mmCIF file of C-alpha atoms in Angstrom:
data_model
loop_
_atom_site.group_PDB
_atom_site.id
_atom_site.type_symbol
_atom_site.label_atom_id
_atom_site.label_comp_id
_atom_site.label_asym_id
_atom_site.label_seq_id
_atom_site.Cartn_x
_atom_site.Cartn_y
_atom_site.Cartn_z
ATOM 1 C CA MET A 209 -7.890 0.647 -23.744
ATOM 2 C CA PRO A 210 -8.335 -0.982 -20.325
ATOM 3 C CA VAL A 211 -5.240 -2.561 -18.806
ATOM 4 C CA ILE A 212 -5.609 -5.505 -16.426
ATOM 5 C CA THR A 213 -2.635 -6.379 -14.218
ATOM 6 C CA ILE A 214 -2.499 -9.412 -11.977
ATOM 7 C CA ALA A 215 0.316 -9.555 -9.415
ATOM 8 C CA MET A 216 0.966 -12.966 -7.830
ATOM 9 C CA ASP A 217 3.529 -15.736 -7.351
ATOM 10 C CA GLN A 218 4.877 -17.794 -10.233
ATOM 11 C CA ILE A 219 2.457 -19.891 -12.295
ATOM 12 C CA SER A 220 2.513 -22.177 -15.331
ATOM 13 C CA GLU A 221 2.317 -20.941 -18.896
ATOM 14 C CA GLU A 222 -1.026 -22.698 -19.285
ATOM 15 C CA LYS A 223 -2.533 -20.763 -16.367
ATOM 16 C CA LYS A 224 -1.233 -17.496 -17.814
ATOM 17 C CA LYS A 225 -3.006 -18.250 -21.098
ATOM 18 C CA GLN A 226 -6.222 -18.942 -19.226
ATOM 19 C CA LEU A 227 -5.928 -15.777 -17.134
ATOM 20 C CA VAL A 228 -5.356 -13.662 -20.248
ATOM 21 C CA GLU A 229 -8.289 -15.279 -22.019
ATOM 22 C CA ASN A 230 -10.826 -15.345 -19.202
ATOM 23 C CA LEU A 231 -10.077 -11.991 -17.573
ATOM 24 C CA THR A 232 -10.276 -10.306 -20.982
ATOM 25 C CA ARG A 233 -13.529 -12.084 -21.870
ATOM 26 C CA GLU A 234 -15.239 -11.164 -18.581
ATOM 27 C CA ALA A 235 -14.046 -7.554 -18.570
ATOM 28 C CA ALA A 236 -15.001 -7.088 -22.230
ATOM 29 C CA GLU A 237 -18.477 -8.394 -21.579
ATOM 30 C CA ILE A 238 -19.020 -6.197 -18.505
ATOM 31 C CA THR A 239 -17.574 -2.966 -19.894
ATOM 32 C CA GLY A 240 -18.840 -3.304 -23.446
ATOM 33 C CA TYR A 241 -15.382 -2.709 -24.949
ATOM 34 C CA PRO A 242 -14.272 -5.223 -27.601
ATOM 35 C CA ALA A 243 -11.580 -7.726 -26.473
ATOM 36 C CA GLU A 244 -9.155 -6.027 -28.898
ATOM 37 C CA PHE A 245 -9.045 -2.999 -26.576
ATOM 38 C CA PHE A 246 -7.645 -4.957 -23.611
ATOM 39 C CA PHE A 247 -4.066 -5.513 -22.506
ATOM 40 C CA VAL A 248 -3.260 -7.946 -19.693
ATOM 41 C CA TYR A 249 -0.002 -8.080 -17.743
ATOM 42 C CA VAL A 250 0.752 -11.080 -15.530
ATOM 43 C CA GLN A 251 3.217 -9.796 -12.946
ATOM 44 C CA GLU A 252 4.952 -12.819 -11.423
ATOM 45 C CA TYR A 253 7.020 -12.499 -8.234
ATOM 46 C CA PRO A 254 9.322 -14.964 -6.458
ATOM 47 C CA GLU A 255 7.910 -16.105 -3.094
ATOM 48 C CA GLU A 256 10.508 -14.071 -1.220
ATOM 49 C CA ASN A 257 9.230 -10.859 -2.848
ATOM 50 C CA ILE A 258 5.623 -11.188 -1.668
ATOM 51 C CA GLY A 259 4.531 -10.360 1.850
ATOM 52 C CA VAL A 260 1.331 -11.405 3.600
ATOM 53 C CA ALA A 261 0.646 -10.317 7.177
ATOM 54 C CA GLY A 262 4.239 -9.147 7.609
ATOM 55 C CA LYS A 263 5.918 -12.384 6.491
ATOM 56 C CA THR A 264 7.216 -13.321 3.053
ATOM 57 C CA LEU A 265 5.333 -16.086 1.260
ATOM 58 C CA LYS A 266 8.586 -18.058 1.339
ATOM 59 C CA GLU A 267 8.795 -17.855 5.132
ATOM 60 C CA MET A 268 5.141 -18.828 5.500
ATOM 61 C CA ARG A 269 5.406 -21.826 3.210
ATOM 62 C CA SER A 270 8.663 -23.126 4.658
ATOM 63 C CA LYS A 271 7.051 -23.288 8.078
ATOM 64 C CA LYS A 272 4.270 -25.568 6.998
ATOM 65 C CA MET B 71 9.147 13.556 -8.195
ATOM 66 C CA PRO B 72 7.267 12.171 -11.201
ATOM 67 C CA VAL B 73 7.647 8.445 -11.861
ATOM 68 C CA ILE B 74 7.354 7.124 -15.406
ATOM 69 C CA THR B 75 6.759 3.397 -15.860
ATOM 70 C CA ILE B 76 6.737 1.650 -19.208
ATOM 71 C CA ALA B 77 5.425 -1.927 -19.312
ATOM 72 C CA MET B 78 6.247 -3.927 -22.448
ATOM 73 C CA ASP B 79 8.012 -7.021 -23.775
ATOM 74 C CA GLN B 80 11.780 -7.498 -23.546
ATOM 75 C CA ILE B 81 14.056 -5.000 -25.281
ATOM 76 C CA SER B 82 17.770 -4.325 -25.684
ATOM 77 C CA GLU B 83 19.849 -2.394 -23.181
ATOM 78 C CA GLU B 84 20.413 0.306 -25.779
ATOM 79 C CA LYS B 85 16.676 0.874 -26.208
ATOM 80 C CA LYS B 86 16.237 1.082 -22.418
ATOM 81 C CA LYS B 87 18.879 3.825 -22.275
ATOM 82 C CA GLN B 88 17.091 5.732 -25.008
ATOM 83 C CA LEU B 89 13.690 5.335 -23.338
ATOM 84 C CA VAL B 90 15.073 6.601 -20.018
ATOM 85 C CA GLU B 91 16.761 9.558 -21.712
ATOM 86 C CA ASN B 92 14.004 10.613 -24.100
ATOM 87 C CA LEU B 93 10.964 10.047 -21.882
ATOM 88 C CA THR B 94 12.662 12.020 -19.087
ATOM 89 C CA ARG B 95 13.661 14.847 -21.441
ATOM 90 C CA GLU B 96 10.150 15.204 -22.911
ATOM 91 C CA ALA B 97 8.358 14.986 -19.570
ATOM 92 C CA ALA B 98 10.778 17.443 -17.941
ATOM 93 C CA GLU B 99 10.229 19.950 -20.719
ATOM 94 C CA ILE B 100 6.428 19.654 -20.597
ATOM 95 C CA THR B 101 6.005 19.688 -16.814
ATOM 96 C CA GLY B 102 8.729 22.192 -16.010
ATOM 97 C CA TYR B 103 10.356 19.910 -13.429
ATOM 98 C CA PRO B 104 14.129 19.430 -13.742
ATOM 99 C CA ALA B 105 15.262 16.021 -15.105
ATOM 100 C CA GLU B 106 16.742 15.265 -11.658
ATOM 101 C CA PHE B 107 13.206 14.909 -10.265
ATOM 102 C CA PHE B 108 12.282 12.001 -12.582
ATOM 103 C CA PHE B 109 12.521 8.265 -12.024
ATOM 104 C CA VAL B 110 11.856 5.837 -14.879
ATOM 105 C CA TYR B 111 11.107 2.131 -14.515
ATOM 106 C CA VAL B 112 11.231 -0.133 -17.567
ATOM 107 C CA GLN B 113 8.993 -3.086 -16.702
ATOM 108 C CA GLU B 114 9.890 -5.945 -19.041
ATOM 109 C CA TYR B 115 7.652 -8.998 -19.364
ATOM 110 C CA PRO B 116 8.137 -12.331 -21.149
ATOM 111 C CA GLU B 117 5.814 -12.733 -24.149
ATOM 112 C CA GLU B 118 3.753 -15.335 -22.327
ATOM 113 C CA ASN B 119 2.923 -12.789 -19.581
ATOM 114 C CA ILE B 120 1.388 -10.174 -21.868
ATOM 115 C CA GLY B 121 -2.118 -10.456 -23.259
ATOM 116 C CA VAL B 122 -3.614 -8.597 -26.197
ATOM 117 C CA ALA B 123 -7.221 -9.221 -27.235
ATOM 118 C CA GLY B 124 -7.426 -12.300 -25.015
ATOM 119 C CA LYS B 125 -4.343 -14.080 -26.377
ATOM 120 C CA THR B 126 -0.789 -14.002 -25.027
ATOM 121 C CA LEU B 127 1.792 -12.247 -27.171
ATOM 122 C CA LYS B 128 3.570 -15.598 -27.419
ATOM 123 C CA GLU B 129 0.496 -17.291 -28.886
ATOM 124 C CA MET B 130 -0.051 -14.448 -31.334
ATOM 125 C CA ARG B 131 3.534 -14.421 -32.549
ATOM 126 C CA SER B 132 3.860 -18.194 -32.864
ATOM 127 C CA LYS B 133 0.914 -18.217 -35.235
ATOM 128 C CA LYS B 134 2.479 -15.843 -37.680
ATOM 129 C CA MET C 94 0.922 -3.085 -26.432
ATOM 130 C CA PRO C 95 3.258 -1.019 -24.252
ATOM 131 C CA VAL C 96 1.640 0.906 -21.404
ATOM 132 C CA ILE C 97 3.237 4.135 -20.174
ATOM 133 C CA THR C 98 2.167 5.440 -16.772
ATOM 134 C CA ILE C 99 3.266 8.758 -15.351
ATOM 135 C CA ALA C 100 2.587 9.390 -11.652
ATOM 136 C CA MET C 101 2.856 12.998 -10.499
ATOM 137 C CA ASP C 102 0.980 15.926 -8.954
ATOM 138 C CA GLN C 103 -1.930 17.643 -10.690
ATOM 139 C CA ILE C 104 -1.363 19.303 -14.046
ATOM 140 C CA SER C 105 -3.346 21.152 -16.706
ATOM 141 C CA GLU C 106 -5.291 19.427 -19.456
ATOM 142 C CA GLU C 107 -2.940 20.961 -22.018
ATOM 143 C CA LYS C 108 0.114 19.379 -20.379
ATOM 144 C CA LYS C 109 -1.643 15.998 -20.274
ATOM 145 C CA LYS C 110 -2.253 16.210 -24.033
ATOM 146 C CA GLN C 111 1.402 17.009 -24.605
ATOM 147 C CA LEU C 112 2.580 14.180 -22.343
ATOM 148 C CA VAL C 113 0.343 11.680 -24.155
ATOM 149 C CA GLU C 114 1.529 12.900 -27.543
ATOM 150 C CA ASN C 115 5.258 13.238 -26.874
ATOM 151 C CA LEU C 116 5.795 10.177 -24.672
ATOM 152 C CA THR C 117 3.977 8.028 -27.237
ATOM 153 C CA ARG C 118 5.942 9.499 -30.139
ATOM 154 C CA GLU C 119 9.326 8.978 -28.465
ATOM 155 C CA ALA C 120 8.559 5.456 -27.241
ATOM 156 C CA ALA C 121 7.134 4.441 -30.628
ATOM 157 C CA GLU C 122 10.235 5.665 -32.402
ATOM 158 C CA ILE C 123 12.618 3.893 -30.014
ATOM 159 C CA THR C 124 10.778 0.575 -29.772
ATOM 160 C CA GLY C 125 9.613 0.366 -33.368
ATOM 161 C CA TYR C 126 5.991 -0.272 -32.380
ATOM 162 C CA PRO C 127 3.385 1.890 -34.132
ATOM 163 C CA ALA C 128 1.829 4.642 -31.987
ATOM 164 C CA GLU C 129 -1.489 2.745 -32.181
ATOM 165 C CA PHE C 130 -0.041 0.074 -29.861
ATOM 166 C CA PHE C 131 0.540 2.491 -26.966
ATOM 167 C CA PHE C 132 -1.668 3.364 -24.021
ATOM 168 C CA VAL C 133 -0.725 6.195 -21.663
ATOM 169 C CA TYR C 134 -2.131 6.754 -18.177
ATOM 170 C CA VAL C 135 -1.538 10.067 -16.403
ATOM 171 C CA GLN C 136 -1.872 9.268 -12.705
ATOM 172 C CA GLU C 137 -2.479 12.543 -10.865
ATOM 173 C CA TYR C 138 -2.187 12.773 -7.089
ATOM 174 C CA PRO C 139 -3.056 15.567 -4.638
ATOM 175 C CA GLU C 140 0.049 17.093 -3.003
ATOM 176 C CA GLU C 141 -0.788 15.467 0.319
ATOM 177 C CA ASN C 142 -0.600 12.005 -1.281
ATOM 178 C CA ILE C 143 2.956 12.328 -2.583
ATOM 179 C CA GLY C 144 5.998 11.935 -0.376
ATOM 180 C CA VAL C 145 9.545 13.057 -1.082
ATOM 181 C CA ALA C 146 12.300 12.433 1.460
ATOM 182 C CA GLY C 147 9.760 11.525 4.146
ATOM 183 C CA LYS C 148 7.598 14.646 3.835
ATOM 184 C CA THR C 149 4.448 15.167 1.784
ATOM 185 C CA LEU C 150 4.741 17.556 -1.143
ATOM 186 C CA LYS C 151 2.105 19.673 0.616
ATOM 187 C CA GLU C 152 4.247 20.020 3.746
ATOM 188 C CA MET C 153 7.333 20.843 1.686
ATOM 189 C CA ARG C 154 5.590 23.498 -0.379
ATOM 190 C CA SER C 155 3.814 25.147 2.560
ATOM 191 C CA LYS C 156 7.168 25.725 4.220
ATOM 192 C CA LYS C 157 8.635 27.666 1.385
ATOM 193 C CA MET D 291 -6.743 -4.897 2.066
ATOM 194 C CA PRO D 292 -3.982 -2.318 1.551
ATOM 195 C CA VAL D 293 -1.277 -3.254 -0.942
ATOM 196 C CA ILE D 294 2.233 -1.833 -0.500
ATOM 197 C CA THR D 295 4.573 -1.983 -3.488
ATOM 198 C CA ILE D 296 8.221 -0.990 -3.356
ATOM 199 C CA ALA D 297 10.045 -0.589 -6.689
ATOM 200 C CA MET D 298 13.853 -0.499 -6.517
ATOM 201 C CA ASP D 299 17.047 -2.217 -7.629
ATOM 202 C CA GLN D 300 17.964 -5.734 -6.543
ATOM 203 C CA ILE D 301 18.417 -6.476 -2.842
ATOM 204 C CA SER D 302 19.185 -9.428 -0.576
ATOM 205 C CA GLU D 303 16.560 -11.858 0.688
ATOM 206 C CA GLU D 304 17.200 -10.656 4.228
ATOM 207 C CA LYS D 305 16.390 -7.058 3.316
ATOM 208 C CA LYS D 306 13.183 -8.177 1.588
ATOM 209 C CA LYS D 307 12.092 -9.933 4.780
ATOM 210 C CA GLN D 308 12.769 -6.788 6.776
ATOM 211 C CA LEU D 309 10.919 -4.570 4.289
ATOM 212 C CA VAL D 310 7.886 -6.867 4.378
ATOM 213 C CA GLU D 311 7.918 -6.983 8.170
ATOM 214 C CA ASN D 312 8.583 -3.322 8.933
ATOM 215 C CA LEU D 313 6.481 -1.692 6.216
ATOM 216 C CA THR D 314 3.532 -3.886 7.228
ATOM 217 C CA ARG D 315 4.006 -3.148 10.931
ATOM 218 C CA GLU D 316 4.185 0.641 10.418
ATOM 219 C CA ALA D 317 1.271 0.795 7.997
ATOM 220 C CA ALA D 318 -0.878 -1.443 10.202
ATOM 221 C CA GLU D 319 -0.236 0.756 13.211
ATOM 222 C CA ILE D 320 -1.004 3.994 11.341
ATOM 223 C CA THR D 321 -4.115 2.819 9.487
ATOM 224 C CA GLY D 322 -5.569 0.652 12.237
ATOM 225 C CA TYR D 323 -5.952 -2.359 9.939
ATOM 226 C CA PRO D 324 -4.589 -5.665 11.274
ATOM 227 C CA ALA D 325 -1.318 -6.880 9.678
ATOM 228 C CA GLU D 326 -3.282 -9.782 8.138
ATOM 229 C CA PHE D 327 -4.974 -7.316 5.769
ATOM 230 C CA PHE D 328 -1.693 -6.216 4.127
ATOM 231 C CA PHE D 329 0.052 -7.519 1.026
ATOM 232 C CA VAL D 330 3.537 -6.312 0.124
ATOM 233 C CA TYR D 331 5.196 -6.658 -3.283
ATOM 234 C CA VAL D 332 8.927 -6.027 -3.645
ATOM 235 C CA GLN D 333 9.418 -5.089 -7.304
ATOM 236 C CA GLU D 334 13.111 -5.571 -8.124
ATOM 237 C CA TYR D 335 14.612 -4.165 -11.318
ATOM 238 C CA PRO D 336 18.037 -4.627 -12.944
ATOM 239 C CA GLU D 337 20.116 -1.431 -12.871
ATOM 240 C CA GLU D 338 19.687 -0.971 -16.606
ATOM 241 C CA ASN D 339 15.883 -0.784 -16.183
ATOM 242 C CA ILE D 340 15.878 2.121 -13.726
ATOM 243 C CA GLY D 341 16.365 5.725 -14.785
ATOM 244 C CA VAL D 342 17.298 8.681 -12.610
ATOM 245 C CA ALA D 343 17.671 12.143 -14.120
ATOM 246 C CA GLY D 344 17.632 10.711 -17.647
ATOM 247 C CA LYS D 345 20.396 8.130 -17.146
ATOM 248 C CA THR D 346 20.073 4.458 -16.228
ATOM 249 C CA LEU D 347 21.356 3.472 -12.798
ATOM 250 C CA LYS D 348 23.845 1.233 -14.596
ATOM 251 C CA GLU D 349 25.287 4.164 -16.558
ATOM 252 C CA MET D 350 25.486 6.314 -13.432
ATOM 253 C CA ARG D 351 27.237 3.664 -11.352
ATOM 254 C CA SER D 352 29.718 2.649 -14.045
ATOM 255 C CA LYS D 353 30.934 6.223 -14.226
ATOM 256 C CA LYS D 354 31.855 6.442 -10.591
ATOM 257 C CA MET E 152 15.337 6.029 -6.271
ATOM 258 C CA PRO E 153 12.963 3.558 -4.646
ATOM 259 C CA VAL E 154 9.250 4.240 -5.085
ATOM 260 C CA ILE E 155 6.795 3.072 -2.431
ATOM 261 C CA THR E 156 3.115 2.919 -3.380
ATOM 262 C CA ILE E 157 0.343 2.124 -0.942
ATOM 263 C CA ALA E 158 -3.087 1.350 -2.392
ATOM 264 C CA MET E 159 -5.999 1.466 0.052
ATOM 265 C CA ASP E 160 -9.309 3.154 0.895
ATOM 266 C CA GLN E 161 -9.555 6.836 1.802
ATOM 267 C CA ILE E 162 -7.702 8.096 4.873
ATOM 268 C CA SER E 163 -7.080 11.379 6.713
ATOM 269 C CA GLU E 164 -4.344 13.831 5.776
ATOM 270 C CA GLU E 165 -2.656 13.151 9.120
ATOM 271 C CA LYS E 166 -2.393 9.423 8.396
ATOM 272 C CA LYS E 167 -0.942 10.152 4.957
ATOM 273 C CA LYS E 168 1.776 12.285 6.553
ATOM 274 C CA GLN E 169 2.583 9.482 8.966
ATOM 275 C CA LEU E 170 2.663 6.862 6.202
ATOM 276 C CA VAL E 171 5.016 8.999 4.115
ATOM 277 C CA GLU E 172 7.267 9.629 7.099
ATOM 278 C CA ASN E 173 7.377 6.152 8.614
ATOM 279 C CA LEU E 174 7.502 4.059 5.438
ATOM 280 C CA THR E 175 10.339 6.230 4.137
ATOM 281 C CA ARG E 176 12.240 6.035 7.425
ATOM 282 C CA GLU E 177 11.962 2.225 7.665
ATOM 283 C CA ALA E 178 12.828 1.590 4.026
ATOM 284 C CA ALA E 179 15.769 4.018 4.152
ATOM 285 C CA GLU E 180 17.160 2.286 7.209
ATOM 286 C CA ILE E 181 16.801 -1.208 5.716
ATOM 287 C CA THR E 182 18.097 -0.451 2.230
ATOM 288 C CA GLY E 183 20.812 2.004 3.206
ATOM 289 C CA TYR E 184 19.587 4.655 0.744
ATOM 290 C CA PRO E 185 19.152 8.171 2.159
ATOM 291 C CA ALA E 186 15.547 9.301 2.709
ATOM 292 C CA GLU E 187 16.040 11.867 -0.071
ATOM 293 C CA PHE E 188 16.052 9.026 -2.629
ATOM 294 C CA PHE E 189 12.509 7.868 -1.782
ATOM 295 C CA PHE E 190 9.192 8.810 -3.338
ATOM 296 C CA VAL E 191 5.921 7.658 -1.778
ATOM 297 C CA TYR E 192 2.533 7.594 -3.493
ATOM 298 C CA VAL E 193 -0.628 7.105 -1.434
ATOM 299 C CA GLN E 194 -3.168 5.698 -3.869
ATOM 300 C CA GLU E 195 -6.633 6.228 -2.359
ATOM 301 C CA TYR E 196 -9.696 4.458 -3.765
ATOM 302 C CA PRO E 197 -13.418 4.870 -3.018
ATOM 303 C CA GLU E 198 -14.879 1.807 -1.268
ATOM 304 C CA GLU E 199 -16.780 0.812 -4.388
ATOM 305 C CA ASN E 200 -13.487 0.508 -6.325
ATOM 306 C CA ILE E 201 -11.861 -2.030 -3.992
ATOM 307 C CA GLY E 202 -12.704 -5.715 -4.045
ATOM 308 C CA VAL E 203 -12.000 -8.295 -1.357
ATOM 309 C CA ALA E 204 -13.045 -11.910 -1.851
ATOM 310 C CA GLY E 205 -15.222 -10.982 -4.830
ATOM 311 C CA LYS E 206 -17.235 -8.226 -3.123
ATOM 312 C CA THR E 207 -16.596 -4.492 -3.103
ATOM 313 C CA LEU E 208 -15.583 -2.992 0.217
ATOM 314 C CA LYS E 209 -18.764 -0.904 0.001
ATOM 315 C CA GLU E 210 -20.954 -4.003 -0.256
ATOM 316 C CA MET E 211 -19.129 -5.687 2.625
ATOM 317 C CA ARG E 212 -19.388 -2.693 4.936
ATOM 318 C CA SER E 213 -23.036 -1.948 4.177
ATOM 319 C CA LYS E 214 -23.947 -5.464 5.253
ATOM 320 C CA LYS E 215 -22.471 -5.161 8.700
ATOM 321 C CA MET F 20 -2.626 -12.903 -2.173
ATOM 322 C CA PRO F 21 -3.018 -12.018 -5.840
ATOM 323 C CA VAL F 22 -3.891 -8.409 -6.638
ATOM 324 C CA ILE F 23 -5.871 -7.603 -9.782
ATOM 325 C CA THR F 24 -5.847 -4.007 -11.004
ATOM 326 C CA ILE F 25 -7.941 -2.757 -13.896
ATOM 327 C CA ALA F 26 -7.100 0.691 -15.274
ATOM 328 C CA MET F 27 -9.749 2.286 -17.503
ATOM 329 C CA ASP F 28 -12.097 5.246 -17.923
ATOM 330 C CA GLN F 29 -14.973 5.931 -15.527
ATOM 331 C CA ILE F 30 -17.719 3.336 -15.157
ATOM 332 C CA SER F 31 -20.898 2.786 -13.140
ATOM 333 C CA GLU F 32 -20.937 1.321 -9.644
ATOM 334 C CA GLU F 33 -22.835 -1.691 -10.974
ATOM 335 C CA LYS F 34 -20.083 -2.492 -13.473
ATOM 336 C CA LYS F 35 -17.447 -2.191 -10.742
ATOM 337 C CA LYS F 36 -19.322 -4.750 -8.662
ATOM 338 C CA GLN F 37 -19.468 -7.101 -11.617
ATOM 339 C CA LEU F 38 -15.758 -6.636 -12.410
ATOM 340 C CA VAL F 39 -14.818 -7.367 -8.790
ATOM 341 C CA GLU F 40 -17.032 -10.436 -8.707
ATOM 342 C CA ASN F 41 -16.226 -11.954 -12.090
ATOM 343 C CA LEU F 42 -12.489 -11.232 -12.258
ATOM 344 C CA THR F 43 -12.073 -12.713 -8.772
ATOM 345 C CA ARG F 44 -14.148 -15.784 -9.629
ATOM 346 C CA GLU F 45 -12.236 -16.510 -12.851
ATOM 347 C CA ALA F 46 -8.793 -15.921 -11.345
ATOM 348 C CA ALA F 47 -9.618 -18.007 -8.262
ATOM 349 C CA GLU F 48 -10.752 -20.895 -10.425
ATOM 350 C CA ILE F 49 -7.667 -20.771 -12.667
ATOM 351 C CA THR F 50 -5.046 -20.304 -9.951
ATOM 352 C CA GLY F 51 -6.615 -22.533 -7.312
ATOM 353 C CA TYR F 52 -6.445 -19.842 -4.631
ATOM 354 C CA PRO F 53 -9.655 -19.224 -2.660
ATOM 355 C CA ALA F 54 -11.536 -16.023 -3.527
ATOM 356 C CA GLU F 55 -10.679 -14.708 -0.047
ATOM 357 C CA PHE F 56 -7.042 -14.311 -1.145
ATOM 358 C CA PHE F 57 -7.852 -11.805 -3.911
ATOM 359 C CA PHE F 58 -7.874 -8.028 -3.848
ATOM 360 C CA VAL F 59 -9.187 -6.055 -6.821
ATOM 361 C CA TYR F 60 -8.538 -2.366 -7.511
ATOM 362 C CA VAL F 61 -10.594 -0.547 -10.139
ATOM 363 C CA GLN F 62 -8.414 2.381 -11.215
ATOM 364 C CA GLU F 63 -10.684 4.930 -12.921
ATOM 365 C CA TYR F 64 -9.242 7.795 -14.950
ATOM 366 C CA PRO F 65 -10.881 10.879 -16.507
ATOM 367 C CA GLU F 66 -10.857 10.741 -20.328
ATOM 368 C CA GLU F 67 -8.229 13.469 -20.491
ATOM 369 C CA ASN F 68 -5.798 11.300 -18.492
ATOM 370 C CA ILE F 69 -5.851 8.318 -20.863
ATOM 371 C CA GLY F 70 -3.899 8.241 -24.103
ATOM 372 C CA VAL F 71 -4.402 5.929 -27.067
ATOM 373 C CA ALA F 72 -2.176 6.220 -30.129
ATOM 374 C CA GLY F 73 -0.826 9.574 -28.955
ATOM 375 C CA LYS F 74 -4.183 11.276 -28.379
ATOM 376 C CA THR F 75 -6.189 11.571 -25.180
ATOM 377 C CA LEU F 76 -9.455 9.649 -25.074
ATOM 378 C CA LYS F 77 -11.179 13.023 -24.648
ATOM 379 C CA GLU F 78 -9.677 14.360 -27.889
ATOM 380 C CA MET F 79 -10.597 11.192 -29.751
ATOM 381 C CA ARG F 80 -14.191 11.138 -28.550
ATOM 382 C CA SER F 81 -14.820 14.844 -29.119
ATOM 383 C CA LYS F 82 -13.884 14.416 -32.760
ATOM 384 C CA LYS F 83 -16.460 11.774 -33.458
#
């Protein structure tokens, strides 16, 4: 019944598959719950919706 | 002031209306708070962003 | 695989049971997913950790 | 390391920048952590995914 | 109807009051919603439940 | 800047350390972000606050 959520910027479908697979595998092994008990939610945000140090990711990246 | 969030895959507008109405009604009745105090957020995710048992929902459904 | 979270102040164990039962039943009926697919998390907060209209619930209630 | 999340309906990019900047500044000042330690996530929802008092925001606004 | 959540380590009741007050005030001003529409949740975690860079906050602080 | 949250029942401090370490390591490797960019929150709930299939975990376990 554990629920893993990862909030971040937008990523490829392949990376989402890997996150779902690997985060579930590690957490199942550590907690002792079978993988079937785990839900994972990949919460993707546009760069203008994420703030780091008071600036949006979009602002930070456009300045580079 | 309670906040109900439901995370799931994508659903119709009609089902969202029903979720908002029924979850609020049940929770208001149980907790004793008036319906006006409740916020509901329906968090919809694409099938490739949800993992069950280490596979994305998209992978699971495409195999059927 | 839907996950229902309800954030609110502290409540009795009996009310938590009812919330888990009724919110799951309603959401299962509306979405068509079996009840077995649902997880519910009751997120309880002390009154000093909840804010409404810029005041903590504790401040608001102590003034009454 | 604090994470601030604001869930609401859809807003302009300019308002997101201001939320990220001002919420970080206020929280940094109050907690004593440097702004660099803060992440902000602006969680935008369509009006049909938000419920207030048992109605979706979309239903409420279309009635006005 | 916006909901602001701040996840962090444990803080004093006075700081919680200030967070609730100031985050609500700033967000109300930016979004144009009245303060009455805002809920704030201060999500406090023990230091052993927070990870930064792969270490718990407790591990990091005990090494200093 | 990714934030990983794991919601589950109560676990030992040692398991929390391992979750923080391993989930960060896997997610850093997959996404390409350095481990320093990751925050992890272990959200522990009492068994009476978690629902599975319409029953609290406490109810389910007391019946076994």
